[in-house]
Tab-separated table of C-alpha atoms and ligand atoms in Angstrom:
chain	number	residue	atom	x	y	z
A	1	MET	CA	102.957	31.010	17.748
A	2	LYS	CA	101.477	31.708	21.184
A	3	SER	CA	98.554	33.973	20.307
A	4	VAL	CA	96.285	34.300	17.281
A	5	THR	CA	93.592	36.949	16.890
A	6	VAL	CA	90.765	36.638	14.388
A	7	ILE	CA	89.072	39.881	13.347
A	8	GLY	CA	85.505	39.227	12.155
A	9	ALA	CA	83.307	36.781	14.053
A	10	SER	CA	81.239	35.436	11.201
A	11	LEU	CA	81.596	32.677	8.625
A	12	ALA	CA	85.273	33.019	7.651
A	13	GLY	CA	86.238	33.954	11.220
A	14	LEU	CA	84.529	30.902	12.716
A	15	TYR	CA	85.956	28.565	10.085
A	16	ALA	CA	89.404	30.022	10.732
A	17	ALA	CA	89.002	29.346	14.462
A	18	ARG	CA	87.884	25.780	13.726
A	19	ALA	CA	90.808	25.264	11.359
A	20	LEU	CA	93.293	26.602	13.925
A	21	ARG	CA	92.191	24.086	16.525
A	22	ALA	CA	91.794	21.269	13.985
A	23	GLN	CA	95.322	21.928	12.693
A	24	GLY	CA	96.742	21.609	16.194
A	25	TYR	CA	97.106	25.226	17.330
A	26	ASP	CA	96.753	25.192	21.122
A	27	GLY	CA	97.739	28.744	21.993
A	28	ARG	CA	95.600	31.715	22.944
A	29	LEU	CA	92.770	32.454	20.525
A	30	THR	CA	90.843	35.741	20.508
A	31	ILE	CA	87.950	36.491	18.169
A	32	VAL	CA	86.805	40.082	17.705
A	33	GLY	CA	83.438	40.788	16.062
A	34	GLU	CA	81.635	44.047	15.491
A	35	GLU	CA	78.198	42.453	15.626
A	36	ALA	CA	76.853	41.491	19.021
A	37	HIS	CA	75.569	38.136	17.698
A	38	PRO	CA	77.551	34.909	17.780
A	39	PRO	CA	78.359	33.643	14.258
A	40	TYR	CA	75.255	33.144	12.140
A	41	ASP	CA	74.584	32.222	8.541
A	42	ARG	CA	73.752	35.006	6.094
A	43	PRO	CA	72.309	33.139	3.057
A	44	PRO	CA	68.911	32.467	4.706
A	45	LEU	CA	68.502	36.202	5.457
A	46	SER	CA	67.266	36.900	1.920
A	47	LYS	CA	65.395	33.603	1.656
A	48	ASP	CA	63.557	31.579	4.367
A	49	PHE	CA	64.285	34.045	7.145
A	50	LEU	CA	62.586	36.888	5.302
A	51	THR	CA	59.417	34.916	4.730
A	52	ALA	CA	59.240	33.441	8.262
A	53	PRO	CA	56.606	35.010	10.495
A	54	SER	CA	57.890	37.964	12.481
A	55	GLY	CA	56.940	39.378	15.863
A	56	GLU	CA	58.299	39.696	19.350
A	57	GLY	CA	57.873	36.428	21.238
A	58	SER	CA	56.690	34.549	18.127
A	59	SER	CA	58.043	31.017	18.285
A	60	ALA	CA	58.244	30.833	14.472
A	61	ALA	CA	60.434	33.956	14.501
A	62	GLU	CA	62.615	32.479	17.245
A	63	ASP	CA	62.901	29.198	15.342
A	64	ALA	CA	63.957	31.093	12.207
A	65	GLU	CA	66.712	32.836	14.192
A	66	ASP	CA	67.808	29.603	15.862
A	67	ARG	CA	68.240	28.004	12.453
A	68	LEU	CA	70.776	30.702	11.510
A	69	ALA	CA	73.253	29.684	14.211
A	70	LEU	CA	76.587	28.487	12.809
A	71	THR	CA	77.811	27.063	16.087
A	72	ASP	CA	76.594	25.833	19.467
A	73	ALA	CA	77.600	25.897	23.122
A	74	GLU	CA	79.489	22.627	22.870
A	75	GLU	CA	81.674	23.842	20.013
A	76	LEU	CA	82.214	27.209	21.671
A	77	THR	CA	83.629	25.433	24.689
A	78	ALA	CA	85.818	23.207	22.537
A	79	LEU	CA	87.233	26.175	20.604
A	80	ASP	CA	88.389	27.696	23.875
A	81	ALA	CA	88.474	31.230	22.497
A	82	ASP	CA	87.970	34.689	23.998
A	83	TRP	CA	85.055	36.195	22.092
A	84	LEU	CA	84.999	39.982	22.014
A	85	LEU	CA	81.611	40.538	20.400
A	86	GLY	CA	80.102	43.974	19.846
A	87	THR	CA	83.692	45.180	19.470
A	88	ARG	CA	85.160	46.761	16.354
A	89	ALA	CA	88.801	46.740	15.334
A	90	THR	CA	89.689	50.325	14.419
A	91	GLY	CA	93.345	50.126	13.448
A	92	LEU	CA	96.402	47.934	13.006
A	93	ASP	CA	99.988	48.670	13.979
A	94	LEU	CA	101.895	46.291	11.721
A	95	ARG	CA	105.286	46.674	13.376
A	96	HIS	CA	104.051	45.718	16.836
A	97	ARG	CA	101.307	43.451	15.496
A	98	ALA	CA	98.824	45.376	17.628
A	99	VAL	CA	95.107	45.761	16.899
A	100	ARG	CA	93.312	48.812	18.250
A	101	LEU	CA	89.732	48.255	19.360
A	102	ASP	CA	86.867	50.735	19.670
A	103	THR	CA	86.762	49.951	23.387
A	104	GLY	CA	90.121	51.717	23.738
A	105	ARG	CA	91.939	48.429	24.295
A	106	THR	CA	94.900	47.326	22.169
A	107	LEU	CA	95.522	43.635	21.507
A	108	THR	CA	99.016	42.499	20.640
A	109	THR	CA	99.166	39.159	18.907
A	110	ASP	CA	101.582	36.814	17.149
A	111	GLY	CA	99.235	35.851	14.332
A	112	LEU	CA	96.290	37.614	12.781
A	113	VAL	CA	93.422	36.333	10.636
A	114	LEU	CA	91.492	39.125	8.920
A	115	ALA	CA	87.905	38.091	8.181
A	116	THR	CA	85.943	41.339	8.257
A	117	GLY	CA	83.752	40.582	5.255
A	118	ALA	CA	81.940	43.290	3.348
A	119	ALA	CA	79.362	46.018	3.809
A	120	PRO	CA	76.508	46.932	1.478
A	121	LEU	CA	76.954	49.832	-0.925
A	122	ARG	CA	74.417	52.568	-0.336
A	123	LEU	CA	72.837	55.244	-2.479
A	124	PRO	CA	74.208	58.736	-1.870
A	125	GLY	CA	72.305	60.882	0.605
A	126	PRO	CA	70.476	60.014	3.800
A	127	ALA	CA	68.407	56.802	3.886
A	128	PRO	CA	64.750	57.651	4.507
A	129	ALA	CA	62.500	55.451	6.659
A	130	GLY	CA	61.272	52.486	4.654
A	131	SER	CA	64.589	52.055	2.821
A	132	TYR	CA	66.836	49.127	3.682
A	133	THR	CA	69.991	47.230	2.893
A	134	LEU	CA	70.370	43.534	3.697
A	135	ARG	CA	73.605	42.188	5.116
A	136	THR	CA	73.146	41.544	8.814
A	137	LEU	CA	70.661	39.814	11.057
A	138	ASP	CA	69.600	43.228	12.355
A	139	ASP	CA	68.984	44.416	8.762
A	140	ALA	CA	66.898	41.306	8.069
A	141	ARG	CA	64.877	41.648	11.263
A	142	ALA	CA	64.014	45.261	10.418
A	143	LEU	CA	63.089	44.472	6.813
A	144	ARG	CA	61.027	41.440	7.804
A	145	ALA	CA	59.108	43.412	10.426
A	146	GLU	CA	58.169	45.893	7.701
A	147	LEU	CA	57.210	43.200	5.190
A	148	THR	CA	54.973	41.259	7.548
A	149	ARG	CA	52.726	44.266	8.250
A	150	GLY	CA	50.676	43.722	5.090
A	151	PRO	CA	50.914	43.984	1.324
A	152	VAL	CA	53.016	46.906	0.149
A	153	ARG	CA	54.776	48.144	-2.956
A	154	VAL	CA	58.404	47.063	-2.823
A	155	VAL	CA	61.126	48.365	-5.093
A	156	VAL	CA	64.344	46.363	-5.114
A	157	ILE	CA	67.285	48.329	-6.492
A	158	GLY	CA	69.745	45.901	-8.058
A	159	GLY	CA	68.930	42.663	-9.866
A	160	GLY	CA	71.928	40.616	-8.689
A	161	PHE	CA	71.572	37.428	-6.656
A	162	LEU	CA	70.712	39.227	-3.425
A	163	GLY	CA	68.176	41.497	-5.127
A	164	ALA	CA	66.588	38.590	-6.989
A	165	GLU	CA	66.320	36.469	-3.831
A	166	ALA	CA	64.809	39.314	-1.841
A	167	ALA	CA	62.379	40.092	-4.684
A	168	SER	CA	61.375	36.442	-4.724
A	169	SER	CA	60.780	36.455	-0.954
A	170	CYS	CA	58.753	39.680	-1.164
A	171	ALA	CA	56.627	38.233	-3.981
A	172	ALA	CA	56.044	35.071	-1.910
A	173	LEU	CA	54.758	37.306	0.891
A	174	GLY	CA	52.214	38.827	-1.508
A	175	HIS	CA	53.867	42.197	-2.095
A	176	ARG	CA	53.861	44.080	-5.385
A	177	VAL	CA	57.511	43.988	-6.413
A	178	THR	CA	59.577	45.884	-8.970
A	179	VAL	CA	63.263	45.221	-9.537
A	180	VAL	CA	65.372	48.009	-11.042
A	181	GLU	CA	68.599	46.957	-12.722
A	182	ALA	CA	71.149	49.278	-14.365
A	183	ALA	CA	72.511	46.682	-16.801
A	184	PRO	CA	70.514	45.532	-19.834
A	185	VAL	CA	70.339	42.025	-18.307
A	186	PRO	CA	70.813	41.298	-14.609
A	187	LEU	CA	73.635	38.896	-13.717
A	188	ALA	CA	75.102	39.083	-17.236
A	189	ARG	CA	78.567	39.765	-15.799
A	190	GLN	CA	78.436	36.602	-13.675
A	191	LEU	CA	76.552	34.240	-16.005
A	192	GLY	CA	76.934	35.715	-19.498
A	193	ALA	CA	74.023	37.491	-21.212
A	194	GLU	CA	72.413	34.391	-22.709
A	195	ILE	CA	72.069	32.347	-19.526
A	196	ALA	CA	71.417	35.450	-17.409
A	197	GLN	CA	68.465	36.265	-19.662
A	198	LEU	CA	67.016	32.810	-19.011
A	199	CYS	CA	67.363	33.308	-15.249
A	200	ALA	CA	65.756	36.746	-15.471
A	201	THR	CA	62.536	35.210	-16.818
A	202	LEU	CA	61.902	33.899	-13.297
A	203	HIS	CA	60.888	37.407	-12.203
A	204	ALA	CA	58.084	37.666	-14.761
A	205	ASP	CA	56.976	34.090	-14.026
A	206	HIS	CA	56.163	35.232	-10.505
A	207	GLY	CA	54.553	38.553	-11.288
A	208	VAL	CA	57.610	40.652	-10.452
A	209	THR	CA	58.303	43.592	-12.762
A	210	LEU	CA	61.899	43.843	-13.938
A	211	LEU	CA	63.057	47.224	-15.287
A	212	THR	CA	66.510	47.071	-16.876
A	213	GLY	CA	68.918	49.582	-18.369
A	214	THR	CA	67.907	52.322	-15.956
A	215	ARG	CA	69.319	53.701	-12.726
A	216	VAL	CA	67.935	55.346	-9.648
A	217	ARG	CA	68.226	59.122	-9.491
A	218	ALA	CA	66.772	59.594	-6.002
A	219	LEU	CA	64.403	58.249	-3.411
A	220	ARG	CA	61.394	60.529	-2.995
A	221	THR	CA	59.928	61.080	0.437
A	222	ALA	CA	56.614	62.228	1.886
A	223	GLY	CA	57.609	65.870	1.544
A	224	ASP	CA	58.357	65.061	-2.115
A	225	ARG	CA	61.987	66.016	-1.633
A	226	ALA	CA	64.708	63.903	-3.104
A	227	THR	CA	66.909	62.441	-0.389
A	228	ALA	CA	69.943	63.600	-2.329
A	229	ASP	CA	68.773	67.071	-1.240
A	230	ASP	CA	70.778	68.207	1.772
A	231	GLU	CA	67.603	69.345	3.496
A	232	ALA	CA	66.005	65.923	3.475
A	233	THR	CA	66.083	64.139	6.814
A	234	ALA	CA	66.215	60.428	7.498
A	235	ALA	CA	62.913	60.804	9.373
A	236	ASP	CA	61.166	61.242	6.026
A	237	ARG	CA	59.402	58.155	4.753
A	238	VAL	CA	60.109	56.874	1.261
A	239	THR	CA	57.181	57.213	-1.136
A	240	ALA	CA	58.727	56.596	-4.548
A	241	VAL	CA	61.858	55.792	-6.472
A	242	GLU	CA	62.797	58.241	-9.191
A	243	LEU	CA	64.650	56.716	-12.132
A	244	THR	CA	67.169	58.424	-14.401
A	245	ASP	CA	64.796	57.870	-17.342
A	246	GLY	CA	62.232	60.058	-15.550
A	247	ARG	CA	59.905	57.333	-14.328
A	248	LEU	CA	58.620	57.546	-10.775
A	249	LEU	CA	57.913	54.178	-9.099
A	250	PRO	CA	55.580	54.423	-6.101
A	251	ALA	CA	57.181	52.562	-3.206
A	252	ASP	CA	56.392	51.835	0.427
A	253	VAL	CA	59.544	49.812	0.969
A	254	VAL	CA	62.845	50.059	-0.891
A	255	LEU	CA	65.669	47.550	-0.686
A	256	THR	CA	69.020	48.658	-2.063
A	257	ALA	CA	71.036	45.637	-3.231
A	258	ILE	CA	73.680	47.181	-5.472
A	259	GLY	CA	76.718	45.297	-4.239
A	260	VAL	CA	79.180	45.443	-1.389
A	261	ARG	CA	82.535	46.936	-0.526
A	262	PRO	CA	85.116	44.979	1.446
A	263	HIS	CA	85.434	46.027	5.095
A	264	THR	CA	88.991	47.393	4.898
A	265	ASP	CA	88.555	51.010	6.047
A	266	TRP	CA	89.991	50.199	9.436
A	267	LEU	CA	93.231	49.061	7.763
A	268	ASP	CA	93.784	52.310	5.835
A	269	GLY	CA	97.289	53.564	6.495
A	270	SER	CA	98.346	50.313	8.201
A	271	GLY	CA	100.775	49.445	5.434
A	272	LEU	CA	98.923	46.303	4.387
A	273	PRO	CA	98.297	46.341	0.644
A	274	LEU	CA	94.649	47.059	-0.119
A	275	GLY	CA	93.031	46.820	-3.527
A	276	ASP	CA	89.598	45.308	-4.022
A	277	GLY	CA	90.017	43.885	-0.530
A	278	ILE	CA	93.093	42.843	1.441
A	279	ARG	CA	95.657	41.790	-1.143
A	280	CYS	CA	96.865	38.255	-0.543
A	281	ASP	CA	98.843	35.678	-2.467
A	282	ALA	CA	97.230	32.453	-3.667
A	283	GLY	CA	97.613	31.070	-0.137
A	284	CYS	CA	95.547	33.889	1.474
A	285	ALA	CA	98.721	35.351	3.043
A	286	THR	CA	99.509	39.063	3.045
A	287	PRO	CA	103.123	40.167	2.504
A	288	VAL	CA	103.437	39.822	6.296
A	289	PRO	CA	103.373	36.009	6.740
A	290	GLU	CA	101.878	36.306	10.240
A	291	ILE	CA	98.831	38.064	8.780
A	292	VAL	CA	96.380	36.188	6.575
A	293	ALA	CA	92.894	36.987	5.291
A	294	ALA	CA	89.845	34.977	4.255
A	295	GLY	CA	86.315	35.441	2.985
A	296	ASP	CA	84.606	38.407	1.369
A	297	VAL	CA	87.345	40.827	2.490
A	298	ALA	CA	90.220	38.897	0.901
A	299	GLU	CA	91.520	39.560	-2.594
A	300	VAL	CA	93.202	36.232	-3.215
A	301	ALA	CA	95.623	36.252	-6.160
A	302	GLY	CA	93.717	39.159	-7.690
A	303	VAL	CA	90.213	37.797	-7.158
A	304	ARG	CA	87.750	38.684	-4.402
A	305	ALA	CA	84.929	36.158	-4.101
A	306	GLU	CA	81.685	36.866	-2.272
A	307	HIS	CA	80.561	33.291	-1.823
A	308	TRP	CA	79.868	31.159	1.218
A	309	THR	CA	82.002	28.226	0.069
A	310	SER	CA	85.025	30.388	-0.783
A	311	ALA	CA	84.948	31.936	2.702
A	312	THR	CA	85.075	28.522	4.382
A	313	GLU	CA	87.740	27.077	2.082
A	314	GLN	CA	89.949	30.143	2.240
A	315	ALA	CA	89.827	30.106	6.048
A	316	ALA	CA	91.384	26.629	6.141
A	317	THR	CA	94.075	27.557	3.598
A	318	ALA	CA	94.870	30.842	5.363
A	319	VAL	CA	95.288	29.146	8.730
A	320	HIS	CA	97.446	26.385	7.276
A	321	ASN	CA	99.878	28.977	5.901
A	322	LEU	CA	99.730	31.114	9.034
A	323	LEU	CA	100.811	28.172	11.154
A	324	ALA	CA	103.470	27.177	8.606
A	325	GLY	CA	104.890	30.725	8.651
A	326	ARG	CA	104.859	30.917	4.832
A	327	THR	CA	102.666	29.933	1.917
A	328	VAL	CA	102.889	26.192	1.564
A	329	ARG	CA	99.332	25.618	0.322
A	330	THR	CA	97.319	27.577	-2.220
A	331	HIS	CA	93.584	28.087	-2.525
A	332	ARG	CA	92.747	26.143	-5.662
A	333	ALA	CA	89.135	25.123	-5.141
A	334	LEU	CA	86.795	25.647	-8.060
A	335	PRO	CA	84.624	28.710	-7.299
A	336	TYR	CA	81.081	27.665	-6.419
A	337	PHE	CA	77.907	29.468	-5.421
A	338	TRP	CA	74.218	28.876	-5.280
A	339	SER	CA	71.129	31.052	-5.179
A	340	ASP	CA	67.572	30.142	-4.229
A	341	GLN	CA	64.872	32.241	-5.834
A	342	TYR	CA	61.264	31.654	-6.850
A	343	GLY	CA	61.413	28.049	-5.683
A	344	VAL	CA	64.348	27.361	-7.982
A	345	ARG	CA	67.951	26.590	-7.054
A	346	ILE	CA	70.589	28.105	-9.328
A	347	GLN	CA	74.085	26.634	-8.932
A	348	PHE	CA	77.274	27.693	-10.623
A	349	ALA	CA	80.836	26.377	-10.508
A	350	GLY	CA	83.941	27.184	-12.499
A	351	HIS	CA	85.827	30.030	-14.111
A	352	ARG	CA	83.646	31.512	-16.837
A	353	ALA	CA	85.334	34.193	-18.925
A	354	PRO	CA	83.671	36.593	-21.364
A	355	GLY	CA	83.420	34.828	-24.707
A	356	ASP	CA	82.935	31.330	-23.267
A	357	THR	CA	80.054	29.619	-25.047
A	358	PRO	CA	77.197	28.212	-22.945
A	359	ARG	CA	75.534	25.010	-24.173
A	360	ILE	CA	72.391	23.572	-22.658
A	361	ILE	CA	73.240	19.920	-22.217
A	362	GLU	CA	70.298	18.743	-20.099
A	363	GLY	CA	66.696	19.805	-19.564
A	364	SER	CA	64.977	22.858	-20.964
A	365	PRO	CA	64.821	26.552	-20.019
A	366	ASP	CA	61.073	26.402	-20.789
A	367	ASP	CA	60.666	24.002	-17.862
A	368	ARG	CA	62.900	26.198	-15.656
A	369	SER	CA	65.090	23.137	-15.194
A	370	PHE	CA	68.295	22.836	-17.184
A	371	LEU	CA	72.018	22.383	-17.024
A	372	ALA	CA	74.380	24.511	-19.102
A	373	ARG	CA	78.075	23.980	-19.648
A	374	TYR	CA	80.324	26.856	-20.635
A	375	GLU	CA	83.076	26.004	-23.106
A	376	ARG	CA	86.241	27.626	-24.368
A	377	ALA	CA	87.943	26.131	-27.409
A	378	GLY	CA	85.831	23.012	-26.896
A	379	ARG	CA	86.858	22.546	-23.247
A	380	PRO	CA	84.474	23.078	-20.318
A	381	THR	CA	85.188	26.081	-18.086
A	382	ALA	CA	82.093	26.278	-15.909
A	383	VAL	CA	78.725	24.704	-15.281
A	384	LEU	CA	75.391	26.194	-14.299
A	385	ALA	CA	72.258	24.383	-13.209
A	386	VAL	CA	68.724	25.562	-12.664
A	387	ASN	CA	66.900	23.036	-10.519
A	388	ARG	CA	69.218	20.158	-11.424
A	389	PRO	CA	71.209	19.607	-8.214
A	390	ARG	CA	72.331	16.021	-8.794
A	391	PRO	CA	73.681	16.318	-12.323
A	392	PHE	CA	75.204	19.629	-11.293
A	393	GLN	CA	77.306	17.956	-8.609
A	394	ARG	CA	78.503	15.381	-11.117
A	395	HIS	CA	79.561	18.053	-13.611
A	396	ARG	CA	81.135	20.148	-10.865
A	397	ARG	CA	83.262	17.182	-9.789
A	398	GLU	CA	84.288	16.450	-13.384
A	399	LEU	CA	85.249	20.080	-13.895
A	400	ALA	CA	87.335	20.087	-10.718
A	401	ARG	CA	89.089	16.894	-11.822
A	402	ALA	CA	89.787	18.073	-15.361
A	403	GLY	CA	90.862	21.591	-14.396
A	404	VAL	CA	89.784	24.716	-16.225
A	405	PRO	CA	91.791	25.959	-19.213
A	406	ALA	CA	93.622	29.250	-18.671
A	407	SER	CA	91.542	32.292	-19.544
A	408	ALA	CA	91.781	33.395	-23.130
A	409	GLY	CA	92.698	36.709	-21.608
B	1	FAD	C1	71.560	38.064	2.515
B	1	FAD	C2	72.709	37.274	1.969
B	1	FAD	C3	72.479	36.111	1.250
B	1	FAD	C4	73.540	35.366	0.750
B	1	FAD	N1	73.279	34.224	0.025
B	1	FAD	C5	74.308	33.506	-0.468
B	1	FAD	C6	74.045	32.329	-1.235
B	1	FAD	O1	72.896	31.954	-1.465
B	1	FAD	N2	75.117	31.625	-1.709
B	1	FAD	C7	76.421	32.022	-1.484
B	1	FAD	O2	77.355	31.355	-1.968
B	1	FAD	N3	76.690	33.124	-0.745
B	1	FAD	C8	75.661	33.877	-0.238
B	1	FAD	N4	75.929	35.009	0.493
B	1	FAD	C9	77.339	35.410	0.697
B	1	FAD	C10	77.933	34.798	1.964
B	1	FAD	O3	77.058	34.892	3.042
B	1	FAD	C11	79.243	35.516	2.251
B	1	FAD	O4	80.133	35.171	1.212
B	1	FAD	C12	79.811	35.172	3.613
B	1	FAD	O5	78.981	35.636	4.631
B	1	FAD	C13	81.209	35.773	3.769
B	1	FAD	O6	81.670	35.497	5.067
B	1	FAD	P1	82.761	36.433	5.759
B	1	FAD	O7	82.963	35.841	7.109
B	1	FAD	O8	83.903	36.627	4.854
B	1	FAD	O9	82.095	37.876	5.864
B	1	FAD	P2	80.817	38.346	6.674
B	1	FAD	O10	79.806	37.266	6.711
B	1	FAD	O11	80.439	39.671	6.093
B	1	FAD	O12	81.362	38.586	8.147
B	1	FAD	C14	82.289	39.567	8.475
B	1	FAD	C15	82.088	39.937	9.934
B	1	FAD	O13	83.133	40.818	10.317
B	1	FAD	C16	82.592	41.868	11.089
B	1	FAD	N5	83.465	43.041	10.993
B	1	FAD	C17	83.595	43.910	9.951
B	1	FAD	N6	84.498	44.864	10.231
B	1	FAD	C18	84.943	44.602	11.489
B	1	FAD	C19	85.882	45.241	12.323
B	1	FAD	N7	86.575	46.319	11.938
B	1	FAD	N8	86.094	44.707	13.561
B	1	FAD	C20	85.420	43.615	13.971
B	1	FAD	N9	84.508	42.969	13.208
B	1	FAD	C21	84.281	43.447	11.967
B	1	FAD	C22	81.237	42.102	10.457
B	1	FAD	O14	80.389	42.805	11.355
B	1	FAD	C23	80.780	40.665	10.188
B	1	FAD	O15	80.116	40.113	11.287
B	1	FAD	C24	74.875	35.783	0.988
B	1	FAD	C25	75.111	36.968	1.719
B	1	FAD	C26	74.044	37.702	2.195
B	1	FAD	C27	74.317	38.985	2.965
């Protein structure tokens, strides 16, 4: 293989580039990224970065941005890659293995790593001023600038990990925060209702109002027109969030955190199989062995993960198989993610299925410090810790060693 092109210059893309060089690939390497920034880390964007002081020329703000960097000049030299940043891939010609770029250029390549991640879902209608999503550094800069102007009323739409972390950061900054969640209990799908309920108590502990079982009908703006109305313009400023149960929540700032969709639009019609992401086998390979995928955009053996660790591990597996020309290694790592909110670290590893029984085996939910093990037919399937990092790692290792029983279906 003489040339490999990586599409997506973020976490999975960088780890794929590292893996290519580490696994001995010495051909031409091109990395295409839509964002103008060199690879940076997203997890801090909803956490420390949001609470760091903002402001043009502020050294604290610059430090916060510096800490996001995933790579440095020395590594960039060692990777010996052509970086096409601020450049979007717009189409793929499978037969000629050619990637069309928004600059008008077409790149032909022997191997292709697809690492285009995911984009936030948005509410229908135009987004009025004061309403945000949080995925990129530019999103985080804009939201932080708004939040550091003084105490405001913030409504976070969506009580998942991102919403909870952002709510926690807003509360730490002294804002009045309400979280709106459509499900009866946030995170119940990921953690099961019982444990999710325990995690949800963190909101109330920190003075954040959590409204569950209700959806957003529309964002209201200064002219008191719903933004779903065709006449509304994005220049209008958000003033309230209208819920489907009729309640109107006054809001100066709204963050929509209702999930993501994989960045696959540019592959429509290419012939690559697309489902909930780019469909790959267990080795992150598409049906075309010279094309592999990794990270939030990849549906690996039917599962699309949206976790930092999966993106890095999949990149190494994908590259291994790309260089081998067929799937010789599969991605078997135990799924793992963490979330930092309200001064607490939540960690989860394993394959929980609905019906698995959680048991608290250490600590106490009352102390906001406990470790729960999920079990199926008496065998552990997953582990969750709230503020118990050391025992968590031990249980995670044991779970990885023992393997997780097949899902009851
Ligand atoms: C605010 C925030 C907090 C998070 N916190 C945690 C956490 O605490 N724990 C955890 O486990 N995970 C967390 N995550 C998830 C984690 O960051 C992601 O799983 C990870 O970023 C996925 O990496 P990726 O490279 O697959 O995708 P991304 O990071 O989304 O990168 C994809 C890149 O591809 C680019 N791209 C898209 N389309 C194109 C195109 N057509 N052409 C060129 N470039 C393109 C995008 O602009 C982007 O730069 C968080 C994510 C966010 C947004």
